[in-house]
CSV table of N, CA and C and ligand atoms in Angstrom, one decimal:
chain,number,residue,atom,x,y,z
A,16,MET,N,78.4,-80.1,-200.5
A,16,MET,CA,78.8,-78.9,-201.3
A,16,MET,C,77.7,-77.9,-201.4
A,17,PRO,N,78.0,-76.6,-201.1
A,17,PRO,CA,76.9,-75.6,-201.2
A,17,PRO,C,76.4,-75.5,-202.6
A,18,LYS,N,75.1,-75.2,-202.6
A,18,LYS,CA,74.4,-75.1,-203.9
A,18,LYS,C,74.3,-73.6,-204.3
A,19,ASN,N,74.4,-73.3,-205.7
A,19,ASN,CA,74.2,-71.9,-206.1
A,19,ASN,C,72.7,-71.7,-206.2
A,20,ALA,N,72.3,-70.5,-206.6
A,20,ALA,CA,70.9,-70.1,-206.6
A,20,ALA,C,70.0,-70.9,-207.5
A,21,SER,N,70.6,-71.2,-208.7
A,21,SER,CA,69.7,-72.0,-209.6
A,21,SER,C,69.6,-73.4,-209.2
A,22,GLU,N,70.7,-74.0,-208.6
A,22,GLU,CA,70.6,-75.4,-208.1
A,22,GLU,C,69.6,-75.4,-206.9
A,23,LEU,N,69.6,-74.4,-206.1
A,23,LEU,CA,68.6,-74.4,-205.0
A,23,LEU,C,67.2,-74.3,-205.5
A,24,GLN,N,67.0,-73.4,-206.5
A,24,GLN,CA,65.7,-73.3,-207.1
A,24,GLN,C,65.2,-74.6,-207.7
A,25,GLN,N,66.1,-75.3,-208.3
A,25,GLN,CA,65.7,-76.6,-208.9
A,25,GLN,C,65.5,-77.7,-207.8
A,26,ALA,N,66.3,-77.6,-206.8
A,26,ALA,CA,66.0,-78.6,-205.7
A,26,ALA,C,64.7,-78.3,-205.0
A,27,LEU,N,64.3,-77.0,-204.9
A,27,LEU,CA,63.0,-76.6,-204.3
A,27,LEU,C,61.9,-77.1,-205.2
A,28,ILE,N,62.0,-77.0,-206.5
A,28,ILE,CA,61.0,-77.4,-207.4
A,28,ILE,C,60.9,-79.0,-207.4
A,29,ASN,N,62.0,-79.6,-207.3
A,29,ASN,CA,62.0,-81.1,-207.2
A,29,ASN,C,61.3,-81.6,-206.0
A,30,ALA,N,61.6,-80.9,-204.9
A,30,ALA,CA,61.0,-81.3,-203.6
A,30,ALA,C,59.5,-81.1,-203.6
A,31,ALA,N,59.0,-80.0,-204.2
A,31,ALA,CA,57.6,-79.8,-204.3
A,31,ALA,C,56.9,-80.8,-205.2
A,32,THR,N,57.6,-81.2,-206.3
A,32,THR,CA,57.1,-82.2,-207.2
A,32,THR,C,57.0,-83.6,-206.6
A,33,ILE,N,58.0,-83.9,-205.8
A,33,ILE,CA,58.0,-85.2,-205.1
A,33,ILE,C,56.8,-85.2,-204.1
A,34,ALA,N,56.7,-84.1,-203.4
A,34,ALA,CA,55.6,-84.0,-202.4
A,34,ALA,C,54.2,-84.1,-203.1
A,35,MET,N,54.1,-83.5,-204.2
A,35,MET,CA,52.8,-83.6,-205.0
A,35,MET,C,52.5,-85.0,-205.2
A,36,LYS,N,53.5,-85.8,-205.6
A,36,LYS,CA,53.2,-87.2,-205.9
A,36,LYS,C,52.8,-88.0,-204.6
A,37,ASN,N,53.1,-87.5,-203.5
A,37,ASN,CA,52.8,-88.2,-202.2
A,37,ASN,C,51.5,-87.7,-201.6
A,38,ALA,N,50.8,-86.8,-202.3
A,38,ALA,CA,49.6,-86.2,-201.8
A,38,ALA,C,48.5,-87.2,-201.5
A,39,TYR,N,47.7,-86.9,-200.5
A,39,TYR,CA,46.5,-87.8,-200.3
A,39,TYR,C,45.3,-87.0,-200.7
A,40,ALA,N,44.8,-87.2,-201.9
A,40,ALA,CA,43.7,-86.4,-202.4
A,40,ALA,C,42.7,-87.3,-203.1
A,41,PRO,N,42.1,-88.2,-202.4
A,41,PRO,CA,41.2,-89.2,-203.0
A,41,PRO,C,39.9,-88.5,-203.4
A,42,TYR,N,39.6,-87.4,-202.9
A,42,TYR,CA,38.2,-86.7,-203.2
A,42,TYR,C,38.3,-85.8,-204.3
A,43,SER,N,39.3,-84.9,-204.4
A,43,SER,CA,39.4,-84.0,-205.5
A,43,SER,C,40.3,-84.5,-206.6
A,44,GLN,N,41.1,-85.5,-206.3
A,44,GLN,CA,42.1,-86.0,-207.3
A,44,GLN,C,43.1,-84.8,-207.7
A,45,PHE,N,43.2,-83.8,-206.8
A,45,PHE,CA,44.0,-82.7,-207.2
A,45,PHE,C,45.2,-82.7,-206.2
A,46,GLN,N,46.3,-83.3,-206.7
A,46,GLN,CA,47.5,-83.4,-205.8
A,46,GLN,C,48.3,-82.2,-205.9
A,47,VAL,N,48.7,-81.7,-204.7
A,47,VAL,CA,49.5,-80.5,-204.6
A,47,VAL,C,50.7,-80.8,-203.7
A,48,GLY,N,51.9,-80.3,-204.0
A,48,GLY,CA,53.0,-80.4,-203.2
A,48,GLY,C,53.6,-79.0,-203.0
A,49,ALA,N,54.2,-78.7,-201.9
A,49,ALA,CA,54.8,-77.4,-201.6
A,49,ALA,C,56.2,-77.7,-200.9
A,50,ALA,N,57.1,-76.8,-201.2
A,50,ALA,CA,58.4,-76.9,-200.6
A,50,ALA,C,58.9,-75.5,-200.3
A,51,VAL,N,59.4,-75.3,-199.1
A,51,VAL,CA,59.9,-74.0,-198.7
A,51,VAL,C,61.4,-74.1,-198.4
A,52,LEU,N,62.1,-73.1,-198.8
A,52,LEU,CA,63.6,-73.0,-198.5
A,52,LEU,C,63.7,-72.1,-197.3
A,53,ALA,N,64.2,-72.6,-196.2
A,53,ALA,CA,64.3,-71.9,-195.0
A,53,ALA,C,65.7,-71.2,-194.8
A,54,GLU,N,65.8,-70.4,-193.8
A,54,GLU,CA,67.0,-69.6,-193.6
A,54,GLU,C,68.3,-70.5,-193.4
A,55,ASP,N,68.1,-71.7,-192.9
A,55,ASP,CA,69.2,-72.6,-192.6
A,55,ASP,C,69.7,-73.3,-193.9
A,56,GLY,N,69.0,-72.9,-195.1
A,56,GLY,CA,69.4,-73.5,-196.4
A,56,GLY,C,68.8,-74.9,-196.6
A,57,LYS,N,67.9,-75.3,-195.7
A,57,LYS,CA,67.3,-76.6,-195.9
A,57,LYS,C,65.9,-76.4,-196.5
A,58,ILE,N,65.5,-77.5,-197.2
A,58,ILE,CA,64.2,-77.5,-197.8
A,58,ILE,C,63.2,-78.3,-197.0
A,59,TYR,N,62.0,-77.8,-196.8
A,59,TYR,CA,61.0,-78.5,-196.0
A,59,TYR,C,59.8,-78.6,-196.9
A,60,SER,N,59.2,-79.8,-197.0
A,60,SER,CA,58.1,-80.0,-198.0
A,60,SER,C,56.8,-80.6,-197.3
A,61,GLY,N,55.7,-80.5,-198.0
A,61,GLY,CA,54.5,-81.0,-197.5
A,61,GLY,C,53.5,-81.2,-198.7
A,62,CYS,N,52.5,-82.0,-198.5
A,62,CYS,CA,51.5,-82.2,-199.5
A,62,CYS,C,50.1,-82.0,-198.9
A,63,ASN,N,49.1,-81.9,-199.8
A,63,ASN,CA,47.7,-81.8,-199.3
A,63,ASN,C,47.2,-83.1,-198.8
A,64,VAL,N,46.5,-83.0,-197.7
A,64,VAL,CA,45.9,-84.2,-197.0
A,64,VAL,C,44.4,-84.0,-196.9
A,65,GLU,N,43.6,-84.7,-197.7
A,65,GLU,CA,42.2,-84.5,-197.6
A,65,GLU,C,41.6,-85.5,-196.6
A,66,ASN,N,40.3,-85.3,-196.4
A,66,ASN,CA,39.6,-86.0,-195.3
A,66,ASN,C,38.1,-86.2,-195.8
A,67,ALA,N,37.5,-87.4,-195.4
A,67,ALA,CA,36.2,-87.7,-195.8
A,67,ALA,C,35.2,-86.6,-195.3
A,68,ALA,N,35.6,-85.9,-194.2
A,68,ALA,CA,34.9,-84.7,-193.7
A,68,ALA,C,35.6,-83.5,-194.4
A,69,TYR,N,35.2,-83.2,-195.6
A,69,TYR,CA,35.9,-82.4,-196.6
A,69,TYR,C,36.6,-81.1,-196.0
A,70,PRO,N,35.9,-80.3,-195.1
A,70,PRO,CA,36.5,-79.0,-194.8
A,70,PRO,C,37.8,-79.2,-193.9
A,71,ILE,N,38.0,-80.3,-193.3
A,71,ILE,CA,39.2,-80.4,-192.5
A,71,ILE,C,40.4,-80.8,-193.2
A,72,GLY,N,40.3,-81.0,-194.5
A,72,GLY,CA,41.6,-81.3,-195.3
A,72,GLY,C,42.5,-80.2,-195.1
A,73,SER,N,43.8,-80.5,-195.4
A,73,SER,CA,44.8,-79.4,-195.3
A,73,SER,C,45.6,-79.2,-196.6
A,74,CYS,N,46.0,-78.0,-196.8
A,74,CYS,CA,46.8,-77.7,-198.0
A,74,CYS,C,48.3,-78.1,-197.9
A,75,ALA,N,48.9,-78.2,-199.1
A,75,ALA,CA,50.3,-78.6,-199.1
A,75,ALA,C,51.2,-77.6,-198.5
A,76,GLU,N,50.8,-76.3,-198.6
A,76,GLU,CA,51.6,-75.2,-198.1
A,76,GLU,C,51.6,-75.3,-196.5
A,77,ALA,N,50.5,-75.6,-196.0
A,77,ALA,CA,50.4,-75.8,-194.5
A,77,ALA,C,51.3,-76.9,-194.0
A,78,GLY,N,51.3,-78.0,-194.8
A,78,GLY,CA,52.2,-79.1,-194.4
A,78,GLY,C,53.7,-78.7,-194.5
A,79,ALA,N,54.1,-78.0,-195.5
A,79,ALA,CA,55.5,-77.6,-195.7
A,79,ALA,C,55.9,-76.6,-194.6
A,80,ILE,N,55.0,-75.7,-194.2
A,80,ILE,CA,55.3,-74.8,-193.1
A,80,ILE,C,55.4,-75.6,-191.8
A,81,SER,N,54.5,-76.5,-191.6
A,81,SER,CA,54.6,-77.3,-190.4
A,81,SER,C,55.9,-78.0,-190.3
A,82,ALA,N,56.4,-78.6,-191.4
A,82,ALA,CA,57.7,-79.3,-191.4
A,82,ALA,C,58.8,-78.3,-191.1
A,83,MET,N,58.7,-77.1,-191.6
A,83,MET,CA,59.7,-76.1,-191.4
A,83,MET,C,59.8,-75.7,-189.9
A,84,ILE,N,58.6,-75.5,-189.3
A,84,ILE,CA,58.5,-75.1,-187.9
A,84,ILE,C,59.1,-76.3,-187.0
A,85,ASN,N,58.8,-77.5,-187.4
A,85,ASN,CA,59.3,-78.6,-186.7
A,85,ASN,C,60.9,-78.7,-186.8
A,86,GLY,N,61.4,-78.1,-187.9
A,86,GLY,CA,62.9,-78.1,-188.1
A,86,GLY,C,63.4,-76.8,-187.4
A,87,CYS,N,62.6,-76.2,-186.5
A,87,CYS,CA,63.1,-75.0,-185.8
A,87,CYS,C,63.4,-73.8,-186.6
A,88,GLN,N,62.8,-73.7,-187.8
A,88,GLN,CA,63.0,-72.6,-188.7
A,88,GLN,C,61.8,-71.7,-188.8
A,89,THR,N,62.0,-70.4,-188.9
A,89,THR,CA,60.8,-69.5,-189.0
A,89,THR,C,60.9,-68.5,-190.1
A,90,LYS,N,61.9,-68.7,-191.0
A,90,LYS,CA,62.0,-67.7,-192.1
A,90,LYS,C,62.0,-68.5,-193.5
A,91,ILE,N,61.0,-68.1,-194.3
A,91,ILE,CA,60.9,-68.7,-195.7
A,91,ILE,C,61.7,-67.8,-196.6
A,92,THR,N,62.7,-68.3,-197.4
A,92,THR,CA,63.3,-67.4,-198.3
A,92,THR,C,62.8,-67.6,-199.8
A,93,ALA,N,62.2,-68.7,-200.0
A,93,ALA,CA,61.6,-69.0,-201.3
A,93,ALA,C,60.6,-70.2,-201.2
A,94,ILE,N,59.7,-70.3,-202.1
A,94,ILE,CA,58.7,-71.4,-202.0
A,94,ILE,C,58.3,-71.9,-203.4
A,95,ALA,N,58.1,-73.2,-203.5
A,95,ALA,CA,57.7,-73.7,-204.7
A,95,ALA,C,56.4,-74.5,-204.4
A,96,VAL,N,55.4,-74.3,-205.3
A,96,VAL,CA,54.1,-75.1,-205.2
A,96,VAL,C,53.9,-75.8,-206.5
A,97,ALA,N,53.6,-77.1,-206.4
A,97,ALA,CA,53.4,-77.9,-207.6
A,97,ALA,C,52.1,-78.6,-207.6
A,98,GLY,N,51.3,-78.4,-208.6
A,98,GLY,CA,50.0,-79.0,-208.7
A,98,GLY,C,49.7,-79.7,-210.0
A,99,VAL,N,48.8,-80.7,-210.0
A,99,VAL,CA,48.5,-81.3,-211.2
A,99,VAL,C,47.6,-80.4,-212.1
A,100,GLY,N,47.3,-80.9,-213.3
A,100,GLY,CA,46.3,-80.1,-214.1
A,100,GLY,C,47.1,-79.2,-215.1
A,101,ASP,N,46.3,-78.5,-215.9
A,101,ASP,CA,46.9,-77.7,-216.9
A,101,ASP,C,47.0,-76.2,-216.5
A,102,LYS,N,46.2,-75.9,-215.5
A,102,LYS,CA,46.2,-74.5,-215.0
A,102,LYS,C,47.3,-74.2,-214.0
A,103,LEU,N,47.7,-73.0,-213.8
A,103,LEU,CA,48.7,-72.7,-212.8
A,103,LEU,C,48.1,-73.0,-211.4
A,104,CYS,N,48.9,-73.7,-210.6
A,104,CYS,CA,48.5,-74.0,-209.3
A,104,CYS,C,49.0,-73.0,-208.3
A,105,THR,N,48.3,-71.8,-208.3
A,105,THR,CA,48.8,-70.7,-207.4
A,105,THR,C,48.2,-71.0,-206.0
A,106,PRO,N,48.9,-70.6,-205.0
A,106,PRO,CA,48.5,-70.9,-203.6
A,106,PRO,C,47.1,-70.2,-203.4
A,107,CYS,N,46.2,-70.9,-202.6
A,107,CYS,CA,44.9,-70.4,-202.3
A,107,CYS,C,45.1,-69.1,-201.4
A,108,GLY,N,44.0,-68.4,-201.2
A,108,GLY,CA,44.1,-67.2,-200.4
A,108,GLY,C,44.6,-67.4,-199.0
A,109,GLY,N,44.1,-68.4,-198.3
A,109,GLY,CA,44.5,-68.7,-197.0
A,109,GLY,C,46.0,-69.0,-196.9
A,110,CYS,N,46.5,-69.8,-197.9
A,110,CYS,CA,47.9,-70.2,-197.9
A,110,CYS,C,48.8,-69.0,-198.2
A,111,ARG,N,48.3,-68.0,-199.0
A,111,ARG,CA,49.1,-66.8,-199.2
A,111,ARG,C,49.4,-66.1,-197.9
A,112,GLN,N,48.4,-66.1,-197.0
A,112,GLN,CA,48.5,-65.5,-195.7
A,112,GLN,C,49.4,-66.3,-194.8
A,113,ARG,N,49.2,-67.7,-194.9
A,113,ARG,CA,50.1,-68.6,-194.1
A,113,ARG,C,51.6,-68.3,-194.5
A,114,ILE,N,51.9,-68.2,-195.8
A,114,ILE,CA,53.2,-68.0,-196.2
A,114,ILE,C,53.7,-66.7,-195.7
A,115,ARG,N,52.8,-65.7,-195.7
A,115,ARG,CA,53.2,-64.3,-195.3
A,115,ARG,C,53.7,-64.2,-193.9
A,116,GLU,N,53.2,-65.1,-193.1
A,116,GLU,CA,53.6,-65.1,-191.7
A,116,GLU,C,55.2,-65.3,-191.6
A,117,PHE,N,55.7,-66.0,-192.5
A,117,PHE,CA,57.1,-66.4,-192.4
A,117,PHE,C,58.0,-65.9,-193.6
A,118,ALA,N,57.4,-65.2,-194.5
A,118,ALA,CA,58.2,-64.8,-195.7
A,118,ALA,C,58.0,-63.3,-195.9
A,119,GLU,N,59.0,-62.6,-196.4
A,119,GLU,CA,58.9,-61.2,-196.8
A,119,GLU,C,58.1,-61.2,-198.1
A,120,PRO,N,57.5,-60.0,-198.4
A,120,PRO,CA,56.8,-59.9,-199.7
A,120,PRO,C,57.7,-60.1,-200.9
A,121,THR,N,59.0,-59.9,-200.7
A,121,THR,CA,59.9,-60.1,-201.9
A,121,THR,C,60.2,-61.6,-202.2
A,122,ALA,N,59.7,-62.4,-201.3
A,122,ALA,CA,60.1,-63.9,-201.5
A,122,ALA,C,59.7,-64.4,-202.8
A,123,PRO,N,60.5,-65.1,-203.5
A,123,PRO,CA,60.1,-65.7,-204.8
A,123,PRO,C,59.2,-66.9,-204.6
A,124,VAL,N,58.2,-67.0,-205.5
A,124,VAL,CA,57.3,-68.1,-205.5
A,124,VAL,C,57.3,-68.8,-206.8
A,125,PHE,N,57.6,-70.0,-206.9
A,125,PHE,CA,57.7,-70.8,-208.1
A,125,PHE,C,56.5,-71.7,-208.3
A,126,ILE,N,55.7,-71.4,-209.3
A,126,ILE,CA,54.5,-72.2,-209.5
A,126,ILE,C,54.8,-73.3,-210.6
A,127,CYS,N,54.6,-74.5,-210.2
A,127,CYS,CA,55.0,-75.6,-211.0
A,127,CYS,C,53.9,-76.6,-211.3
A,128,GLY,N,54.1,-77.4,-212.4
A,128,GLY,CA,53.2,-78.5,-212.7
A,128,GLY,C,54.1,-79.7,-212.8
A,129,PRO,N,53.5,-80.8,-213.1
A,129,PRO,CA,54.2,-82.1,-213.3
A,129,PRO,C,55.4,-82.0,-214.3
A,130,ASP,N,55.2,-81.0,-215.2
A,130,ASP,CA,56.3,-80.8,-216.2
A,130,ASP,C,57.4,-79.8,-215.7
A,131,GLY,N,57.3,-79.3,-214.5
A,131,GLY,CA,58.3,-78.4,-213.9
A,131,GLY,C,57.8,-77.0,-213.8
A,132,LEU,N,58.8,-76.1,-213.7
A,132,LEU,CA,58.4,-74.6,-213.5
A,132,LEU,C,57.5,-74.1,-214.6
A,133,ARG,N,56.4,-73.4,-214.2
A,133,ARG,CA,55.5,-72.8,-215.1
A,133,ARG,C,55.5,-71.3,-215.0
A,134,HIS,N,55.7,-70.8,-213.8
A,134,HIS,CA,55.6,-69.3,-213.6
A,134,HIS,C,56.4,-68.9,-212.4
A,135,SER,N,57.2,-67.9,-212.5
A,135,SER,CA,57.9,-67.3,-211.3
A,135,SER,C,57.2,-66.0,-210.9
A,136,THR,N,56.9,-65.9,-209.6
A,136,THR,CA,56.3,-64.6,-209.1
A,136,THR,C,56.9,-64.3,-207.7
A,137,THR,N,56.3,-63.4,-207.0
A,137,THR,CA,56.7,-63.1,-205.7
A,137,THR,C,55.4,-63.1,-204.8
A,138,LEU,N,55.7,-63.2,-203.5
A,138,LEU,CA,54.6,-63.2,-202.6
A,138,LEU,C,53.8,-61.8,-202.7
A,139,ALA,N,54.6,-60.7,-202.9
A,139,ALA,CA,53.9,-59.4,-203.0
A,139,ALA,C,52.9,-59.4,-204.1
A,140,GLU,N,53.3,-60.1,-205.2
A,140,GLU,CA,52.3,-60.1,-206.4
A,140,GLU,C,51.1,-60.9,-206.1
A,141,LEU,N,51.3,-62.0,-205.3
A,141,LEU,CA,50.1,-62.8,-205.0
A,141,LEU,C,49.3,-62.2,-203.8
A,142,LEU,N,49.9,-61.4,-203.0
A,142,LEU,CA,49.2,-60.9,-201.8
A,142,LEU,C,49.7,-59.4,-201.6
A,143,PRO,N,49.1,-58.5,-202.4
A,143,PRO,CA,49.5,-57.1,-202.3
A,143,PRO,C,49.1,-56.5,-201.0
A,144,MET,N,49.8,-55.5,-200.6
A,144,MET,CA,49.4,-54.7,-199.4
A,144,MET,C,49.1,-55.7,-198.2
A,145,SER,N,50.0,-56.7,-198.0
A,145,SER,CA,49.7,-57.7,-197.1
A,145,SER,C,49.8,-57.2,-195.6
A,146,PHE,N,49.1,-58.0,-194.8
A,146,PHE,CA,49.1,-57.8,-193.3
A,146,PHE,C,50.0,-58.9,-192.8
A,147,GLY,N,51.1,-58.5,-192.1
A,147,GLY,CA,52.0,-59.4,-191.6
A,147,GLY,C,52.4,-59.2,-190.2
A,148,PRO,N,53.3,-59.9,-189.6
A,148,PRO,CA,53.7,-59.8,-188.2
A,148,PRO,C,54.2,-58.4,-187.9
A,149,ASP,N,54.8,-57.6,-188.9
A,149,ASP,CA,55.2,-56.3,-188.6
A,149,ASP,C,54.1,-55.3,-188.2
A,150,ASN,N,52.9,-55.6,-188.8
A,150,ASN,CA,51.7,-54.8,-188.5
A,150,ASN,C,51.3,-54.8,-187.0
A,151,LEU,N,51.8,-55.8,-186.3
A,151,LEU,CA,51.4,-55.8,-184.9
A,151,LEU,C,52.5,-55.3,-184.0
A,152,SER,N,53.6,-54.8,-184.5
A,152,SER,CA,54.7,-54.3,-183.7
A,152,SER,C,54.6,-52.8,-183.5
B,225,THU,N1,45.2,-77.1,-202.3
B,225,THU,C1,46.4,-77.0,-201.8
B,225,THU,O1,47.0,-78.0,-201.2
B,225,THU,N2,47.0,-75.8,-201.9
B,225,THU,C2,46.5,-74.7,-202.4
B,225,THU,O2,47.0,-73.6,-202.4
B,225,THU,C3,45.2,-74.9,-203.2
B,225,THU,C4,44.4,-76.1,-203.0
B,225,THU,C5,44.5,-78.5,-202.2
B,225,THU,C6,43.4,-78.5,-201.2
B,225,THU,C7,42.6,-79.6,-201.8
B,225,THU,O3,43.1,-80.9,-201.2
B,225,THU,C8,42.8,-79.6,-203.3
B,225,THU,O4,44.0,-78.8,-203.5
B,225,THU,C9,41.7,-79.1,-204.1
B,225,THU,O5,41.3,-77.8,-203.6
């Protein structure tokens, strides 16, 4: 059965929260999950994966985007990021740009914690005056 907007939002948040619990973060203990809603209406998720050689760890958003690309989708219509801790787990600078590659500035971004949705924003607010694929055309 097709989902309405608020059911989709909740499903996106749930997927990010489940991914957060699957994170491999033995060094920072900072588990992050991300879920993207793609144009096909499906949700693709990922978690952060750390490494003993610290700099080569990868962010949750990168994992979710990789899953989306593997699903043959290239447009993000909304994204949820869930992180542990008391502070808002906003996407890091690099991930804002990674998201921009596949999302319009108007795309909703839901920032979540283990307790659920904490803050709703947009990619434009996180990455103003962004440089995206259109800049190269
Ligand atoms: N992390 C993410 O997965 N996404 C972000 O946007 C911010 C940071 C991860 C990377 C690292 O494994 C841990 O959080 C601490 O920085």
